[in-house]
Amino acid sequence: MTASETHRITELGTLKAIAHPLRMRLYRALFVARTATASQLADQVDEAVSLVSYHLRKLADGGLIEEAETQSADGRERWWQPSSYGFRIDEADVKDAPELAAASAAFGRTLSEQRAEMHARFLDERLTWSEAWRSASISSEWLPRLTAAELAALGAELEAVLQKYDQAARAAEAAGDTEGRENVAVHLHGFPYRP
């Protein structure tokens, strides 16, 4: 996996695979862990190892994850890793394909629900975090009046900034700088609406 490549989803089977709520949770957990076994992921999502193994194979069939180099001495466990830095669904690929559009909408709803759950959990548990983390957390809403081109440019700039920070953090971790690091979720939405 390289730090900048993303998997472009254009096939219905792959889109349906990632739209499944448990598979999205597994993908997210694997992305954070970098590499993991079905047993390790099963502990994180509180599901049976056999069920997790099944869903990991479905993600692998869609090209979203791949086998990783074995990290155990006996080599009996199967290790997994994301096959790319992430994935994307382009509007151009789904706009004229009703099944893809429906699967894309289902995926978007699943993702939105899981993001909301993550943020709600932080709000419920915020007092368990240090003052530094509570002060550093962000939650903002802006309501600018933009053109479609301006919104696209804004999205590209925000993605570049986030990728810069993520790549720097990965490099620092690889160099052994892990002090004070936590997993951080940054959710940004930008879409038109009418009041």
XYZ file of N, CA, C and O in Angstrom:
780
model
N 0.848 -1.177 0.000
C 0.000 0.000 0.000
C 0.890 1.235 0.000
O 1.779 1.357 0.811
N 0.620 2.164 -0.905
C 1.340 3.427 -0.880
C 0.471 4.476 -0.204
O -0.745 4.338 -0.139
N 1.106 5.527 0.261
C 0.405 6.533 1.056
C -0.577 7.363 0.252
O -1.424 8.021 0.819
N -0.516 7.355 -1.069
C -1.389 8.240 -1.820
C -2.376 7.527 -2.736
O -3.314 8.142 -3.206
N -2.178 6.252 -3.003
C -3.075 5.587 -3.940
C -4.413 5.277 -3.293
O -4.502 4.922 -2.122
N -5.476 5.448 -4.067
C -6.810 5.085 -3.611
C -7.414 4.124 -4.612
O -7.086 4.148 -5.790
N -8.285 3.278 -4.133
C -8.976 2.299 -4.962
C -10.268 2.942 -5.459
O -11.102 3.345 -4.653
N -10.419 3.052 -6.744
C -11.638 3.623 -7.323
C -12.640 2.487 -7.513
O -12.401 1.558 -8.274
N -13.756 2.574 -6.830
C -14.773 1.532 -6.907
C -15.699 1.815 -8.085
O -16.341 2.866 -8.141
N -15.740 0.874 -9.017
C -16.599 1.017 -10.196
C -17.522 -0.189 -10.390
O -18.383 -0.151 -11.261
N -17.338 -1.227 -9.591
C -18.108 -2.452 -9.765
C -19.136 -2.605 -8.648
O -18.850 -2.334 -7.475
N -20.314 -3.084 -9.033
C -21.420 -3.228 -8.086
C -21.059 -4.153 -6.928
O -21.347 -3.839 -5.771
N -20.419 -5.277 -7.202
C -20.072 -6.221 -6.139
C -19.167 -5.609 -5.093
O -19.349 -5.822 -3.889
N -18.188 -4.822 -5.528
C -17.274 -4.163 -4.591
C -18.012 -3.118 -3.769
O -17.820 -3.011 -2.551
N -18.884 -2.364 -4.427
C -19.640 -1.335 -3.723
C -20.586 -1.962 -2.700
O -20.696 -1.479 -1.569
N -21.233 -3.054 -3.063
C -22.103 -3.750 -2.106
C -21.279 -4.319 -0.947
O -21.731 -4.337 0.190
N -20.072 -4.791 -1.250
C -19.227 -5.352 -0.197
C -18.912 -4.312 0.864
O -19.023 -4.579 2.061
N -18.529 -3.118 0.458
C -18.138 -2.097 1.432
C -19.346 -1.407 2.045
O -19.245 -0.830 3.133
N -20.513 -1.486 1.402
C -21.722 -0.850 1.945
C -22.266 -1.603 3.153
O -23.071 -1.064 3.910
N -21.832 -2.839 3.356
C -22.290 -3.635 4.493
C -21.736 -3.010 5.785
O -20.527 -2.777 5.896
N -22.579 -2.737 6.771
C -22.115 -2.042 7.990
C -20.948 -2.720 8.707
O -20.010 -2.039 9.117
N -20.990 -4.039 8.865
C -19.895 -4.711 9.555
C -18.616 -4.639 8.727
O -17.527 -4.436 9.279
N -18.722 -4.779 7.424
C -17.522 -4.710 6.580
C -16.900 -3.321 6.641
O -15.681 -3.194 6.651
N -17.721 -2.288 6.714
C -17.174 -0.933 6.829
C -16.456 -0.770 8.160
O -15.379 -0.180 8.227
N -17.012 -1.309 9.225
C -16.348 -1.252 10.531
C -15.034 -2.017 10.505
O -14.025 -1.571 11.062
N -15.036 -3.183 9.851
C -13.813 -3.979 9.743
C -12.763 -3.257 8.911
O -11.583 -3.241 9.270
N -13.192 -2.652 7.814
C -12.248 -1.919 6.970
C -11.615 -0.778 7.769
O -10.407 -0.578 7.743
N -12.441 -0.045 8.497
C -11.935 1.081 9.293
C -10.956 0.571 10.356
O -9.886 1.145 10.549
N -11.311 -0.497 11.050
C -10.436 -1.053 12.092
C -9.124 -1.544 11.490
O -8.049 -1.331 12.067
N -9.189 -2.160 10.315
C -7.975 -2.642 9.664
C -7.123 -1.471 9.182
O -5.903 -1.492 9.294
N -7.763 -0.420 8.681
C -7.029 0.755 8.221
C -6.259 1.384 9.386
O -5.099 1.755 9.247
N -6.896 1.462 10.531
C -6.244 2.036 11.720
C -5.111 1.138 12.201
O -4.023 1.610 12.532
N -5.341 -0.174 12.211
C -4.330 -1.122 12.697
C -3.178 -1.312 11.717
O -2.113 -1.760 12.100
N -3.395 -0.997 10.462
C -2.439 -1.202 9.353
C -2.399 -2.661 8.929
O -2.475 -2.967 7.775
N -2.226 -3.586 9.877
C -2.313 -5.018 9.612
C -2.976 -5.668 10.817
O -2.797 -5.205 11.958
N -3.730 -6.737 10.563
C -4.392 -7.433 11.670
C -4.879 -8.793 11.190
O -4.995 -9.039 9.987
N -5.172 -9.644 12.152
C -5.767 -10.944 11.862
C -7.276 -10.858 12.100
O -7.768 -9.918 12.743
N -7.994 -11.862 11.629
C -9.433 -11.916 11.876
C -9.711 -11.961 13.377
O -10.667 -11.330 13.851
N -8.890 -12.661 14.131
C -9.079 -12.744 15.592
C -8.953 -11.370 16.239
O -9.757 -11.006 17.101
N -7.941 -10.616 15.836
C -7.745 -9.284 16.404
C -8.910 -8.360 16.054
O -9.401 -7.611 16.902
N -9.358 -8.431 14.814
C -10.474 -7.589 14.389
C -11.780 -8.018 15.047
O -12.621 -7.169 15.380
N -11.966 -9.319 15.241
C -13.177 -9.817 15.892
C -13.302 -9.245 17.302
O -14.399 -8.890 17.741
N -12.172 -9.134 18.014
C -12.188 -8.536 19.347
C -12.630 -7.074 19.284
O -13.362 -6.606 20.157
N -12.203 -6.362 18.263
C -12.526 -4.940 18.148
C -13.992 -4.692 17.812
O -14.564 -3.698 18.242
N -14.580 -5.568 16.987
C -15.967 -5.348 16.564
C -16.962 -6.230 17.315
O -18.151 -6.196 17.043
N -16.439 -7.029 18.263
C -17.270 -7.887 19.111
C -18.148 -8.828 18.286
O -19.357 -8.911 18.476
N -17.509 -9.530 17.365
C -18.189 -10.522 16.529
C -17.363 -11.806 16.526
O -16.188 -11.802 16.891
N -17.982 -12.907 16.091
C -17.298 -14.195 16.021
C -16.200 -14.157 14.964
O -16.361 -13.527 13.907
N -15.097 -14.838 15.238
C -13.970 -14.869 14.306
C -14.393 -15.430 12.954
O -13.995 -14.911 11.909
N -15.229 -16.461 12.955
C -15.662 -17.059 11.685
C -16.448 -16.053 10.842
O -16.274 -15.982 9.626
N -17.298 -15.254 11.482
C -18.057 -14.234 10.757
C -17.128 -13.149 10.219
O -17.243 -12.721 9.065
N -16.183 -12.728 11.031
C -15.217 -11.710 10.610
C -14.379 -12.240 9.447
O -14.154 -11.528 8.458
N -13.940 -13.479 9.515
C -13.161 -14.074 8.424
C -13.950 -14.066 7.120
O -13.413 -13.741 6.055
N -15.222 -14.417 7.202
C -16.093 -14.401 6.019
C -16.144 -13.002 5.406
O -15.975 -12.833 4.196
N -16.378 -11.997 6.237
C -16.497 -10.632 5.732
C -15.156 -10.093 5.221
O -15.123 -9.320 4.260
N -14.062 -10.492 5.831
C -12.747 -10.087 5.329
C -12.504 -10.666 3.934
O -11.966 -9.989 3.060
N -12.927 -11.906 3.715
C -12.773 -12.501 2.382
C -13.609 -11.751 1.346
O -13.181 -11.567 0.203
N -14.790 -11.280 1.736
C -15.632 -10.498 0.816
C -14.946 -9.167 0.474
O -14.990 -8.715 -0.674
N -14.328 -8.544 1.464
C -13.586 -7.307 1.195
C -12.391 -7.578 0.290
O -12.075 -6.779 -0.595
N -11.740 -8.712 0.490
C -10.605 -9.088 -0.358
C -11.075 -9.383 -1.780
O -10.415 -8.996 -2.750
N -12.216 -10.052 -1.914
C -12.765 -10.328 -3.250
C -13.017 -9.037 -4.017
O -12.891 -9.008 -5.243
N -13.374 -7.978 -3.299
C -13.617 -6.677 -3.926
C -12.349 -5.866 -4.133
O -12.399 -4.746 -4.633
N -11.205 -6.411 -3.737
C -9.943 -5.704 -3.926
C -9.683 -4.602 -2.922
O -8.776 -3.796 -3.109
N -10.461 -4.546 -1.839
C -10.322 -3.479 -0.855
C -9.260 -3.784 0.202
O -8.673 -2.875 0.776
N -9.053 -5.069 0.472
C -7.990 -5.490 1.382
C -7.235 -6.635 0.726
O -7.703 -7.215 -0.261
N -6.083 -6.949 1.297
C -5.255 -8.031 0.753
C -4.507 -8.700 1.895
O -4.412 -8.151 2.993
N -3.984 -9.873 1.596
C -3.178 -10.552 2.606
C -1.906 -9.759 2.861
O -1.315 -9.201 1.940
N -1.511 -9.720 4.111
C -0.283 -9.041 4.514
C 0.750 -10.096 4.882
O 0.423 -11.268 5.076
N 1.965 -9.669 5.011
C 3.038 -10.574 5.439
C 2.726 -11.093 6.837
O 2.321 -10.334 7.717
N 2.897 -12.374 7.033
C 2.626 -12.994 8.325
C 3.530 -12.382 9.389
O 4.724 -12.212 9.178
N 2.938 -12.061 10.530
C 3.698 -11.456 11.612
C 3.780 -12.355 12.836
O 4.268 -11.945 13.877
N 3.283 -13.572 12.711
C 3.371 -14.507 13.837
C 4.419 -15.563 13.531
O 4.651 -15.917 12.380
N 5.039 -16.066 14.572
C 6.147 -17.009 14.416
C 5.722 -18.318 13.770
O 6.445 -18.877 12.948
N 4.527 -18.805 14.108
C 4.118 -20.102 13.575
C 3.475 -20.011 12.187
O 3.290 -21.020 11.527
N 3.116 -18.819 11.750
C 2.575 -18.624 10.410
C 1.188 -19.193 10.199
O 0.731 -19.293 9.062
N 0.490 -19.545 11.268
C -0.837 -20.147 11.111
C -1.928 -19.119 10.895
O -2.940 -19.419 10.289
N -1.758 -17.914 11.400
C -2.796 -16.901 11.257
C -2.629 -16.136 9.955
O -1.520 -15.850 9.523
N -3.754 -15.798 9.366
C -3.767 -15.023 8.129
C -3.844 -13.540 8.497
O -4.740 -13.117 9.207
N -2.881 -12.768 8.008
C -2.820 -11.335 8.277
C -3.378 -10.577 7.084
O -3.175 -10.966 5.941
N -4.045 -9.472 7.370
C -4.685 -8.660 6.339
C -4.200 -7.224 6.437
O -3.780 -6.769 7.507
N -4.305 -6.502 5.331
C -4.007 -5.072 5.293
C -4.869 -4.430 4.216
O -5.316 -5.113 3.287
N -5.104 -3.116 4.304
C -5.807 -2.441 3.212
C -4.968 -2.548 1.936
O -3.740 -2.533 1.998
N -5.609 -2.656 0.808
C -4.876 -2.782 -0.457
C -4.478 -1.429 -1.023
O -3.690 -1.368 -1.964
N -5.021 -0.357 -0.457
C -4.678 0.985 -0.908
C -4.856 1.943 0.258
O -5.318 1.554 1.330
N -4.528 3.203 0.027
C -4.651 4.200 1.090
C -6.108 4.439 1.468
O -6.421 4.880 2.551
N -6.991 4.146 0.603
C -8.422 4.329 0.823
C -9.150 3.977 -0.454
O -8.595 3.325 -1.337
N -10.356 4.431 -0.554
C -11.107 4.183 -1.774
C -12.001 5.370 -2.047
O -12.222 6.217 -1.184
N -12.514 5.415 -3.265
C -13.401 6.513 -3.630
C -14.462 5.992 -4.592
O -14.248 5.007 -5.301
N -15.571 6.678 -4.597
C -16.660 6.391 -5.512
C -16.911 7.691 -6.267
O -17.267 8.702 -5.656
N -16.680 7.667 -7.566
C -16.863 8.861 -8.376
C -18.283 8.933 -8.915
O -18.820 7.930 -9.412
N -18.865 10.097 -8.839
C -20.231 10.310 -9.319
C -20.377 9.884 -10.777
O -21.399 9.315 -11.165
N -19.363 10.121 -11.584
C -19.420 9.757 -13.001
C -19.613 8.255 -13.204
O -20.197 7.827 -14.206
N -19.155 7.450 -12.256
C -19.268 6.000 -12.379
C -20.638 5.462 -11.990
O -20.979 4.333 -12.328
N -21.418 6.226 -11.251
C -22.704 5.725 -10.765
C -23.910 6.443 -11.359
O -25.021 5.926 -11.274
N -23.711 7.611 -11.966
C -24.855 8.435 -12.361
C -25.773 7.788 -13.390
O -26.969 8.006 -13.363
N -25.244 6.980 -14.287
C -26.068 6.344 -15.315
C -26.304 4.863 -15.033
O -26.720 4.115 -15.928
N -26.027 4.426 -13.839
C -26.177 3.023 -13.459
C -27.033 2.953 -12.192
O -26.511 3.101 -11.093
N -28.336 2.736 -12.325
C -29.236 2.778 -11.155
C -28.819 1.858 -10.015
O -28.924 2.252 -8.851
N -28.333 0.645 -10.312
C -27.926 -0.260 -9.234
C -26.702 0.276 -8.496
O -26.625 0.191 -7.277
N -25.757 0.826 -9.260
C -24.572 1.415 -8.622
C -24.966 2.639 -7.803
O -24.453 2.851 -6.699
N -25.878 3.458 -8.331
C -26.322 4.649 -7.609
C -27.005 4.259 -6.302
O -26.772 4.882 -5.261
N -27.837 3.213 -6.336
C -28.519 2.765 -5.121
C -27.511 2.212 -4.111
O -27.608 2.495 -2.909
N -26.553 1.428 -4.588
C -25.533 0.885 -3.683
C -24.663 1.999 -3.114
O -24.271 1.962 -1.945
N -24.373 3.003 -3.932
C -23.582 4.147 -3.465
C -24.337 4.916 -2.384
O -23.755 5.330 -1.382
N -25.642 5.089 -2.579
C -26.455 5.777 -1.571
C -26.493 4.964 -0.272
O -26.381 5.529 0.821
N -26.627 3.645 -0.388
C -26.631 2.789 0.805
C -25.299 2.887 1.535
O -25.254 2.982 2.769
N -24.205 2.882 0.770
C -22.889 3.034 1.373
C -22.781 4.382 2.092
O -22.311 4.457 3.235
N -23.228 5.439 1.441
C -23.169 6.776 2.046
C -23.947 6.867 3.339
O -23.493 7.478 4.313
N -25.119 6.234 3.375
C -25.916 6.237 4.607
C -25.205 5.452 5.715
O -25.160 5.889 6.867
N -24.648 4.290 5.365
C -23.915 3.489 6.353
C -22.754 4.290 6.920
O -22.538 4.343 8.131
N -22.000 4.918 6.041
C -20.852 5.709 6.467
C -21.288 6.867 7.355
O -20.684 7.124 8.401
N -22.344 7.553 6.964
C -22.841 8.678 7.746
C -23.288 8.233 9.138
O -22.978 8.892 10.142
N -24.001 7.107 9.212
C -24.448 6.589 10.505
C -23.266 6.225 11.390
O -23.251 6.541 12.585
N -22.264 5.570 10.806
C -21.112 5.174 11.608
C -20.293 6.372 12.058
O -19.779 6.394 13.172
N -20.183 7.367 11.211
C -19.471 8.588 11.615
C -20.200 9.284 12.750
O -19.578 9.771 13.704
N -21.520 9.359 12.651
C -22.311 9.988 13.710
C -22.155 9.218 15.019
O -22.036 9.820 16.094
N -22.132 7.878 14.939
C -21.933 7.062 16.138
C -20.565 7.320 16.760
O -20.445 7.409 17.997
N -19.548 7.436 15.927
C -18.197 7.710 16.445
C -18.165 9.047 17.179
O -17.599 9.152 18.266
N -18.785 10.068 16.579
C -18.765 11.388 17.204
C -19.602 11.388 18.480
O -19.198 11.965 19.498
N -20.744 10.725 18.456
C -21.581 10.654 19.654
C -20.837 9.949 20.790
O -20.938 10.357 21.954
N -20.088 8.892 20.448
C -19.316 8.192 21.480
C -18.272 9.128 22.092
O -18.069 9.137 23.308
N -17.610 9.929 21.237
C -16.648 10.887 21.785
C -17.348 11.870 22.726
O -16.849 12.163 23.819
N -18.508 12.387 22.313
C -19.225 13.339 23.162
C -19.604 12.710 24.495
O -19.487 13.354 25.548
N -20.028 11.451 24.458
C -20.394 10.753 25.694
C -19.179 10.499 26.587
O -19.295 10.502 27.812
N -18.028 10.265 25.974
C -16.820 9.892 26.721
C -15.812 11.034 26.852
O -14.709 10.820 27.347
N -16.172 12.230 26.440
C -15.184 13.307 26.356
C -14.501 13.613 27.682
O -13.340 13.993 27.709
N -15.191 13.426 28.784
C -14.573 13.724 30.076
C -13.522 12.697 30.474
O -12.759 12.924 31.413
N -13.462 11.576 29.763
C -12.411 10.585 30.030
C -11.117 10.957 29.311
O -10.079 10.346 29.564
N -11.178 11.933 28.401
C -9.991 12.398 27.670
C -9.365 13.558 28.434
O -10.043 14.288 29.159
N -8.092 13.759 28.225
C -7.390 14.856 28.907
C -7.905 16.201 28.399
O -8.522 16.304 27.336
N -7.616 17.233 29.183
C -7.990 18.599 28.784
C -7.385 18.959 27.430
O -8.025 19.618 26.606
N -6.150 18.515 27.185
C -5.489 18.806 25.907
C -6.282 18.233 24.740
O -6.484 18.908 23.720
N -6.750 16.975 24.865
C -7.530 16.366 23.779
C -8.910 17.001 23.665
O -9.408 17.213 22.558
N -9.527 17.320 24.781
C -10.850 17.972 24.713
C -10.732 19.330 24.036
O -11.571 19.703 23.214
N -9.684 20.071 24.362
C -9.495 21.393 23.751
C -9.111 21.294 22.277
O -9.448 22.171 21.483
N -8.409 20.242 21.925
C -7.964 20.079 20.534
C -9.080 19.595 19.621
O -9.025 19.823 18.406
N -10.098 18.948 20.176
C -11.167 18.421 19.320
C -11.909 19.576 18.650
O -12.007 20.667 19.197
N -12.376 19.301 17.460
C -13.063 20.346 16.682
C -14.444 19.862 16.266
O -14.657 18.682 16.008
N -15.361 20.771 16.235
C -16.692 20.508 15.718
C -17.246 21.848 15.265
O -17.576 22.701 16.079
N -17.264 22.015 13.960
C -17.680 23.307 13.415
C -18.614 23.103 12.237
O -18.624 22.058 11.604
N -19.356 24.129 11.959
C -20.205 24.128 10.772
C -20.068 25.484 10.104
O -20.121 26.519 10.759
N -19.821 25.471 8.834
C -19.763 26.689 8.036
C -20.857 26.603 6.990
O -21.174 25.513 6.498
N -21.411 27.721 6.619
C -22.490 27.740 5.633
C -22.182 28.752 4.525
O -22.914 29.717 4.313
N -21.087 28.527 3.785
C -20.736 29.473 2.729
C -21.637 29.306 1.499
O -22.273 28.270 1.315
N -21.677 30.325 0.673
C -22.385 30.241 -0.613
C -21.317 30.068 -1.683
O -20.562 30.998 -1.978
N -21.236 28.879 -2.256
C -20.192 28.526 -3.212
C -20.787 28.035 -4.516
O -21.944 27.624 -4.570
N -19.969 28.038 -5.542
C -20.337 27.367 -6.787
C -19.893 25.908 -6.668
O -19.113 25.554 -5.773
N -20.348 25.076 -7.582
C -19.930 23.667 -7.576
C -18.414 23.573 -7.744
O -17.758 22.759 -7.092
N -17.838 24.401 -8.603
C -16.384 24.384 -8.820
C -15.640 24.797 -7.550
O -14.599 24.223 -7.215
N -16.158 25.774 -6.833
C -15.516 26.207 -5.585
C -15.598 25.117 -4.516
O -14.635 24.888 -3.781
N -16.726 24.430 -4.454
C -16.855 23.334 -3.492
C -15.881 22.211 -3.825
O -15.233 21.660 -2.937
N -15.731 21.897 -5.108
C -14.779 20.857 -5.524
C -13.353 21.263 -5.153
O -12.569 20.441 -4.663
N -13.004 22.530 -5.372
C -11.666 23.017 -5.034
C -11.440 22.973 -3.521
O -10.365 22.582 -3.051
N -12.453 23.366 -2.753
C -12.362 23.307 -1.293
C -12.105 21.875 -0.838
O -11.231 21.625 0.003
N -12.840 20.929 -1.392
C -12.662 19.531 -1.031
C -11.261 19.036 -1.331
O -10.641 18.340 -0.519
N -10.731 19.406 -2.499
C -9.377 18.979 -2.877
C -8.335 19.567 -1.926
O -7.386 18.884 -1.523
N -8.503 20.833 -1.552
C -7.558 21.465 -0.625
C -7.611 20.825 0.758
O -6.572 20.560 1.383
N -8.817 20.562 1.260
C -8.949 19.941 2.574
C -8.357 18.538 2.568
O -7.676 18.138 3.517
N -8.595 17.792 1.500
C -8.031 16.446 1.403
C -6.506 16.493 1.393
O -5.847 15.682 2.039
N -5.924 17.455 0.684
C -4.468 17.578 0.628
C -3.894 17.902 2.015
O -2.857 17.359 2.403
N -4.566 18.767 2.747
C -4.101 19.108 4.101
C -4.162 17.884 5.011
O -3.203 17.572 5.734
N -5.275 17.171 4.973
C -5.411 15.982 5.819
C -4.399 14.911 5.444
O -3.811 14.268 6.309
N -4.171 14.736 4.153
C -3.197 13.738 3.717
C -1.782 14.117 4.172
O -1.000 13.266 4.579
N -1.473 15.411 4.134
C -0.156 15.873 4.595
C 0.051 15.508 6.066
O 1.093 14.968 6.447
N -0.945 15.772 6.907
C -0.833 15.456 8.325
C -0.764 13.953 8.559
O 0.001 13.475 9.402
N -1.554 13.178 7.816
C -1.544 11.733 7.985
C -0.203 11.140 7.570
O 0.341 10.289 8.267
N 0.337 11.590 6.461
C 1.637 11.075 6.010
C 2.745 11.434 6.992
O 3.620 10.607 7.282
N 2.709 12.649 7.527
C 3.716 13.049 8.518
C 3.593 12.204 9.785
O 4.606 11.779 10.359
N 2.361 11.931 10.201
C 2.155 11.109 11.402
C 2.635 9.677 11.167
O 3.261 9.077 12.048
N 2.371 9.141 9.984
C 2.824 7.773 9.679
C 4.350 7.707 9.667
O 4.935 6.753 10.173
N 4.991 8.718 9.099
C 6.456 8.747 9.067
C 7.020 8.866 10.480
O 7.991 8.195 10.835
N 6.399 9.710 11.310
C 6.856 9.866 12.684
C 6.696 8.560 13.454
O 7.588 8.149 14.208
N 5.568 7.887 13.268
C 5.352 6.597 13.940
C 6.372 5.563 13.491
O 6.894 4.804 14.306
N 6.661 5.537 12.205
C 7.643 4.587 11.673
C 9.022 4.839 12.278
O 9.816 3.918 12.437
N 9.289 6.100 12.624
C 10.567 6.458 13.238
C 10.551 6.257 14.759
O 11.525 6.568 15.435
N 9.421 5.763 15.288
C 9.344 5.487 16.718
C 8.704 6.573 17.549
O 8.626 6.461 18.769
N 8.248 7.649 16.927
C 7.615 8.750 17.655
C 6.134 8.422 17.867
O 5.283 8.771 17.057
N 5.834 7.728 18.965
C 4.458 7.332 19.248
C 3.896 8.014 20.496
O 2.706 7.873 20.792
N 4.722 8.754 21.201
C 4.309 9.414 22.444
C 3.161 10.393 22.189
O 3.264 11.295 21.360
N 2.071 10.194 22.903
C 0.939 11.117 22.832
C 0.059 10.967 21.607
O -0.865 11.748 21.416
N 0.303 9.986 20.757
C -0.498 9.807 19.551
C -1.752 8.995 19.860
O -1.713 8.019 20.569
N -2.853 9.434 19.296
C -4.127 8.727 19.391
C -4.726 8.654 17.988
O -4.374 9.449 17.114
N -5.632 7.718 17.788
C -6.387 7.690 16.541
C -7.320 8.889 16.545
O -7.953 9.187 17.565
N -7.398 9.582 15.433
C -8.234 10.770 15.312
C -9.141 10.600 14.105
O -8.689 10.212 13.037
N -10.413 10.869 14.275
C -11.364 10.842 13.164
C -11.657 12.279 12.758
O -11.971 13.114 13.605
N -11.521 12.562 11.482
C -11.867 13.880 10.940
C -12.950 13.640 9.906
O -12.719 12.981 8.897
N -14.134 14.140 10.175
C -15.252 13.972 9.251
C -15.620 15.339 8.692
O -15.967 16.249 9.444
N -15.541 15.457 7.413
C -15.926 16.694 6.744
C -17.013 16.367 5.727
O -16.907 15.390 4.990
N -18.019 17.160 5.703
C -19.073 17.006 4.706
C -19.225 18.342 4.003
O -19.211 19.389 4.646
N -19.366 18.314 2.729
C -19.648 19.528 1.969
C -20.660 19.188 0.898
O -20.397 18.357 0.034
N -21.830 19.771 0.975
C -22.890 19.437 0.021
C -23.858 20.608 -0.079
O -23.992 21.400 0.840
N -24.541 20.722 -1.209
C -25.505 21.795 -1.345
C -26.783 21.471 -0.569
O -27.108 20.291 -0.345
N -27.478 22.470 -0.123
C -28.768 22.291 0.533
C -29.611 23.524 0.282
O -29.105 24.594 -0.060
N -30.887 23.346 0.438
C -31.811 24.476 0.318
C -32.580 24.596 1.620
O -33.169 23.615 2.080
N -32.546 25.776 2.251
C -33.270 25.957 3.524
C -34.775 25.823 3.351
O -35.316 25.945 2.314
